[in-house]
Amino acid sequence: GVTFRALINSGEGEDVFGTMFEGIPDGIGVVSGADPHGYVDLYVAHEQSRVPFQNTADFQDSSVTRVRVDIATRTVIGMDVPLSADEGFIRFCSAFMAGPEHGFPHYTFLVNEESNDPLVVPAGAVYGPDPAYGGANLRQAGYSVFLDTANGKVGVLGNAGRHNHENQVIVPGGWNGIYSVSGDDSFASPTTPARPNLSQLYMFASKNWKSFQKDDGNLWAFRVTGTGGPAIDPED
């Protein structure tokens, strides 16, 4: 049978590792340790955001924690933060760990902002303000973000679409390039006929993993043009 064992909980770890395991752990990815593989690294995304709670619940933005687990003892032996809340990302939701089977020589952790809130751009961010804000130091949330676990590089995939990303999943097998799909986990309210609260499906296509990390690719959107039932307006 399968045996489950608790490893760590939110709020723990600071007294031992100097790093606190943050709240709202969500997406997770696993990378094997170096030979002889005595440990694994768990990359955990935290779906935090100061925006909707006005500093009354979440006191920092999203981050990624790396939790090192000894396989033999099944205990946490190390912890650090390869992607800090200081980067200014929010609401990291589901995550995906891309590896060699997906065309990535470096294990690459994909995390996503499930939000469309306007945000202040912090100093030194890997992204800039959006021109739509007329020169203000603001940008709209909704980025898909990558973390290269081999070298710590962090970048945004602006060309993968700016929406309420639930996940950015690499589709393996036989493609001439890197193809990823993402759902728009819309939660706008209220739902009206003019503004339906419906999800959308998008695909981001890149030539290879290097192009993917450079945000060099094309965005495709799924469009229904017929269902065999009631008439569908292909322009809606």
CSV table of C-alpha atoms in Angstrom, one decimal:
chain,number,residue,atom,x,y,z
A,1,GLY,CA,0.0,0.0,0.0
A,2,VAL,CA,0.8,3.7,0.0
A,3,THR,CA,2.2,5.4,3.1
A,4,PHE,CA,1.7,9.1,3.6
A,5,ARG,CA,3.9,11.2,5.8
A,6,ALA,CA,3.6,14.9,6.7
A,7,LEU,CA,6.8,16.8,5.8
A,8,ILE,CA,6.2,20.4,6.6
A,9,ASN,CA,3.4,22.8,7.3
A,10,SER,CA,2.9,26.5,6.6
A,11,GLY,CA,4.7,28.7,9.2
A,12,GLU,CA,7.4,26.1,9.9
A,13,GLY,CA,11.1,25.8,9.1
A,14,GLU,CA,12.4,29.2,10.0
A,15,ASP,CA,14.0,28.1,13.3
A,16,VAL,CA,15.8,25.2,11.6
A,17,PHE,CA,16.6,26.5,8.1
A,18,GLY,CA,16.3,30.2,8.4
A,19,THR,CA,13.4,30.1,5.9
A,20,MET,CA,9.7,29.9,6.7
A,21,PHE,CA,7.5,27.7,4.6
A,22,GLU,CA,4.9,30.2,3.4
A,23,GLY,CA,1.1,29.9,3.3
A,24,ILE,CA,-1.3,28.6,0.7
A,25,PRO,CA,1.1,26.0,-0.9
A,26,ASP,CA,-0.4,25.1,-4.3
A,27,GLY,CA,1.5,23.9,-7.4
A,28,ILE,CA,4.4,21.5,-6.9
A,29,GLY,CA,7.2,19.9,-8.9
A,30,VAL,CA,9.9,17.4,-8.1
A,31,VAL,CA,13.6,17.2,-9.2
A,32,SER,CA,15.9,14.3,-8.3
A,33,GLY,CA,19.1,15.1,-6.4
A,34,ALA,CA,22.6,14.5,-7.7
A,35,ASP,CA,23.9,10.9,-7.7
A,36,PRO,CA,23.4,8.7,-5.8
A,37,HIS,CA,20.0,10.3,-5.6
A,38,GLY,CA,19.8,10.4,-1.8
A,39,TYR,CA,17.4,13.3,-1.9
A,40,VAL,CA,14.7,15.1,-4.0
A,41,ASP,CA,14.0,18.8,-4.3
A,42,LEU,CA,10.3,19.8,-4.1
A,43,TYR,CA,9.5,23.1,-5.7
A,44,VAL,CA,6.3,24.5,-4.1
A,45,ALA,CA,4.4,27.6,-5.3
A,46,HIS,CA,2.5,29.7,-2.8
A,47,GLU,CA,-0.7,31.3,-4.0
A,48,GLN,CA,-0.4,34.4,-1.9
A,49,SER,CA,-1.3,38.0,-2.8
A,50,ARG,CA,-1.5,41.2,-0.8
A,51,VAL,CA,-4.0,42.6,-3.3
A,52,PRO,CA,-7.5,41.2,-2.3
A,53,PHE,CA,-6.8,41.1,1.4
A,54,GLN,CA,-5.4,44.6,2.0
A,55,ASN,CA,-2.6,43.2,4.2
A,56,THR,CA,-5.1,41.6,6.6
A,57,ALA,CA,-4.4,37.9,5.6
A,58,ASP,CA,-1.5,37.6,3.2
A,59,PHE,CA,1.4,39.8,4.2
A,60,GLN,CA,3.5,39.1,1.1
A,61,ASP,CA,3.1,38.2,-2.6
A,62,SER,CA,3.7,34.8,-4.2
A,63,SER,CA,7.0,32.9,-3.9
A,64,VAL,CA,8.5,29.5,-4.6
A,65,THR,CA,10.0,27.4,-1.9
A,66,ARG,CA,12.6,24.6,-2.6
A,67,VAL,CA,12.2,21.9,0.1
A,68,ARG,CA,15.0,19.2,0.1
A,69,VAL,CA,13.8,15.8,1.4
A,70,ASP,CA,16.0,12.9,2.4
A,71,ILE,CA,14.6,9.8,0.7
A,72,ALA,CA,15.8,7.3,3.3
A,73,THR,CA,14.4,9.2,6.4
A,74,ARG,CA,11.6,11.0,4.6
A,75,THR,CA,12.5,14.2,6.4
A,76,VAL,CA,13.2,17.8,5.3
A,77,ILE,CA,16.9,18.4,5.4
A,78,GLY,CA,17.0,21.9,3.7
A,79,MET,CA,14.9,24.7,2.5
A,80,ASP,CA,15.4,28.0,0.6
A,81,VAL,CA,13.5,30.4,-1.7
A,82,PRO,CA,14.6,30.4,-5.4
A,83,LEU,CA,11.8,32.8,-6.4
A,84,SER,CA,11.2,35.5,-3.8
A,85,ALA,CA,8.0,37.4,-3.1
A,86,ASP,CA,10.1,40.6,-3.8
A,87,GLU,CA,9.7,39.8,-7.5
A,88,GLY,CA,6.1,41.0,-7.3
A,89,PHE,CA,4.2,38.0,-8.7
A,90,ILE,CA,0.8,37.1,-7.1
A,91,ARG,CA,-1.5,34.1,-6.8
A,92,PHE,CA,0.8,31.4,-8.1
A,93,CYS,CA,-1.6,28.6,-8.8
A,94,SER,CA,-1.0,25.1,-10.3
A,95,ALA,CA,2.5,24.3,-11.6
A,96,PHE,CA,4.3,22.1,-14.0
A,97,MET,CA,7.8,20.7,-13.9
A,98,ALA,CA,9.2,20.4,-17.5
A,99,GLY,CA,12.2,18.1,-18.0
A,100,PRO,CA,14.0,16.1,-20.7
A,101,GLU,CA,10.9,14.2,-21.7
A,102,HIS,CA,9.4,17.5,-22.7
A,103,GLY,CA,12.4,18.8,-24.5
A,104,PHE,CA,14.1,20.7,-21.7
A,105,PRO,CA,17.7,19.8,-20.7
A,106,HIS,CA,17.2,21.8,-17.5
A,107,TYR,CA,14.3,21.0,-15.2
A,108,THR,CA,12.1,24.1,-15.5
A,109,PHE,CA,9.4,24.9,-13.1
A,110,LEU,CA,6.4,26.7,-14.6
A,111,VAL,CA,4.2,28.7,-12.3
A,112,ASN,CA,1.3,31.0,-13.1
A,113,GLU,CA,-0.5,34.0,-11.9
A,114,GLU,CA,-4.2,33.3,-11.5
A,115,SER,CA,-5.2,36.9,-11.5
A,116,ASN,CA,-5.8,40.0,-13.6
A,117,ASP,CA,-5.2,42.6,-10.8
A,118,PRO,CA,-3.3,45.8,-11.5
A,119,LEU,CA,0.1,45.8,-9.7
A,120,VAL,CA,3.0,48.1,-9.0
A,121,VAL,CA,6.2,47.0,-10.7
A,122,PRO,CA,8.9,46.6,-8.1
A,123,ALA,CA,12.5,47.7,-8.6
A,124,GLY,CA,14.6,45.2,-10.4
A,125,ALA,CA,11.6,43.1,-11.7
A,126,VAL,CA,12.1,40.8,-14.7
A,127,TYR,CA,9.2,42.6,-16.4
A,128,GLY,CA,8.3,46.2,-17.0
A,129,PRO,CA,5.2,48.4,-16.7
A,130,ASP,CA,2.4,47.9,-19.3
A,131,PRO,CA,2.0,50.8,-21.8
A,132,ALA,CA,-1.7,50.6,-21.4
A,133,TYR,CA,-1.4,52.3,-18.0
A,134,GLY,CA,-0.1,55.5,-19.7
A,135,GLY,CA,3.3,55.7,-18.2
A,136,ALA,CA,2.4,54.7,-14.6
A,137,ASN,CA,4.6,52.1,-13.0
A,138,LEU,CA,1.9,49.4,-13.2
A,139,ARG,CA,1.3,46.2,-15.0
A,140,GLN,CA,-1.6,43.7,-15.1
A,141,ALA,CA,-1.2,40.3,-13.4
A,142,GLY,CA,-1.7,37.2,-15.4
A,143,TYR,CA,1.8,36.1,-16.4
A,144,SER,CA,3.0,32.6,-16.8
A,145,VAL,CA,6.5,32.4,-15.2
A,146,PHE,CA,9.4,30.0,-15.5
A,147,LEU,CA,12.1,29.1,-13.0
A,148,ASP,CA,15.2,27.2,-14.5
A,149,THR,CA,16.1,25.0,-11.6
A,150,ALA,CA,19.7,24.4,-13.0
A,151,ASN,CA,20.8,28.1,-12.9
A,152,GLY,CA,18.0,29.9,-11.0
A,153,LYS,CA,17.0,32.0,-14.0
A,154,VAL,CA,13.5,33.5,-13.7
A,155,GLY,CA,11.5,35.0,-16.6
A,156,VAL,CA,8.0,35.8,-17.8
A,157,LEU,CA,6.2,34.3,-20.8
A,158,GLY,CA,4.2,37.4,-21.9
A,159,ASN,CA,3.6,35.9,-25.3
A,160,ALA,CA,1.8,32.9,-23.7
A,161,GLY,CA,-1.1,35.2,-22.9
A,162,ARG,CA,-2.0,37.5,-20.0
A,163,HIS,CA,-5.0,35.9,-18.3
A,164,ASN,CA,-6.0,34.0,-15.1
A,165,HIS,CA,-3.5,31.1,-15.8
A,166,GLU,CA,-4.5,27.9,-14.0
A,167,ASN,CA,-1.4,26.1,-15.4
A,168,GLN,CA,1.0,26.1,-18.3
A,169,VAL,CA,1.5,22.4,-19.3
A,170,ILE,CA,4.0,21.2,-21.8
A,171,VAL,CA,2.5,18.7,-24.2
A,172,PRO,CA,5.2,16.0,-25.0
A,173,GLY,CA,5.6,13.7,-28.0
A,174,GLY,CA,6.5,14.1,-31.6
A,175,TRP,CA,6.1,17.9,-32.1
A,176,ASN,CA,8.5,20.0,-34.0
A,177,GLY,CA,9.1,22.4,-31.1
A,178,ILE,CA,7.8,23.1,-27.6
A,179,TYR,CA,4.0,23.3,-27.2
A,180,SER,CA,2.3,24.3,-24.0
A,181,VAL,CA,-1.4,24.7,-23.2
A,182,SER,CA,-3.0,26.9,-20.6
A,183,GLY,CA,-6.6,27.4,-19.3
A,184,ASP,CA,-8.0,30.8,-18.4
A,185,ASP,CA,-9.5,30.1,-14.9
A,186,SER,CA,-11.9,33.0,-15.1
A,187,PHE,CA,-13.6,34.0,-11.9
A,188,ALA,CA,-15.0,37.4,-12.9
A,189,SER,CA,-18.3,38.1,-11.2
A,190,PRO,CA,-21.2,38.6,-11.9
A,191,THR,CA,-21.7,36.5,-15.0
A,192,THR,CA,-23.8,38.2,-17.6
A,193,PRO,CA,-24.6,37.3,-21.3
A,194,ALA,CA,-22.3,40.2,-22.4
A,195,ARG,CA,-19.5,39.0,-20.0
A,196,PRO,CA,-19.9,35.3,-19.5
A,197,ASN,CA,-17.7,33.8,-16.7
A,198,LEU,CA,-16.3,31.1,-19.1
A,199,SER,CA,-12.8,29.6,-19.4
A,200,GLN,CA,-10.7,29.8,-22.5
A,201,LEU,CA,-8.0,27.5,-23.9
A,202,TYR,CA,-4.7,28.8,-25.3
A,203,MET,CA,-1.6,27.2,-26.8
A,204,PHE,CA,1.9,28.7,-26.8
A,205,ALA,CA,4.3,27.3,-29.5
A,206,SER,CA,8.1,27.8,-29.5
A,207,LYS,CA,10.8,26.5,-31.7
A,208,ASN,CA,12.8,24.9,-28.8
A,209,TRP,CA,13.4,25.3,-25.1
A,210,LYS,CA,15.8,28.2,-25.5
A,211,SER,CA,13.1,30.1,-27.6
A,212,PHE,CA,10.6,29.2,-24.9
A,213,GLN,CA,12.7,30.8,-22.2
A,214,LYS,CA,13.2,33.9,-24.4
A,215,ASP,CA,9.4,34.2,-24.7
A,216,ASP,CA,9.8,33.7,-28.5
A,217,GLY,CA,6.7,32.0,-29.8
A,218,ASN,CA,3.2,32.2,-31.1
A,219,LEU,CA,-0.1,32.2,-29.1
A,220,TRP,CA,-3.0,30.3,-30.4
A,221,ALA,CA,-6.6,30.4,-29.0
A,222,PHE,CA,-9.2,27.7,-29.3
A,223,ARG,CA,-12.3,29.0,-31.2
A,224,VAL,CA,-15.6,27.1,-31.6
A,225,THR,CA,-17.0,27.5,-35.1
A,226,GLY,CA,-19.7,24.8,-35.0
A,227,THR,CA,-21.2,22.3,-32.6
A,228,GLY,CA,-23.8,20.5,-34.7
A,229,GLY,CA,-26.4,22.1,-32.5
A,230,PRO,CA,-27.5,25.7,-32.2
A,231,ALA,CA,-25.8,28.2,-34.5
A,232,ILE,CA,-22.4,29.5,-33.3
A,233,ASP,CA,-21.1,32.9,-34.2
A,234,PRO,CA,-17.4,32.2,-35.0
A,235,GLU,CA,-16.6,35.9,-34.3
A,236,ASP,CA,-18.0,35.7,-30.7
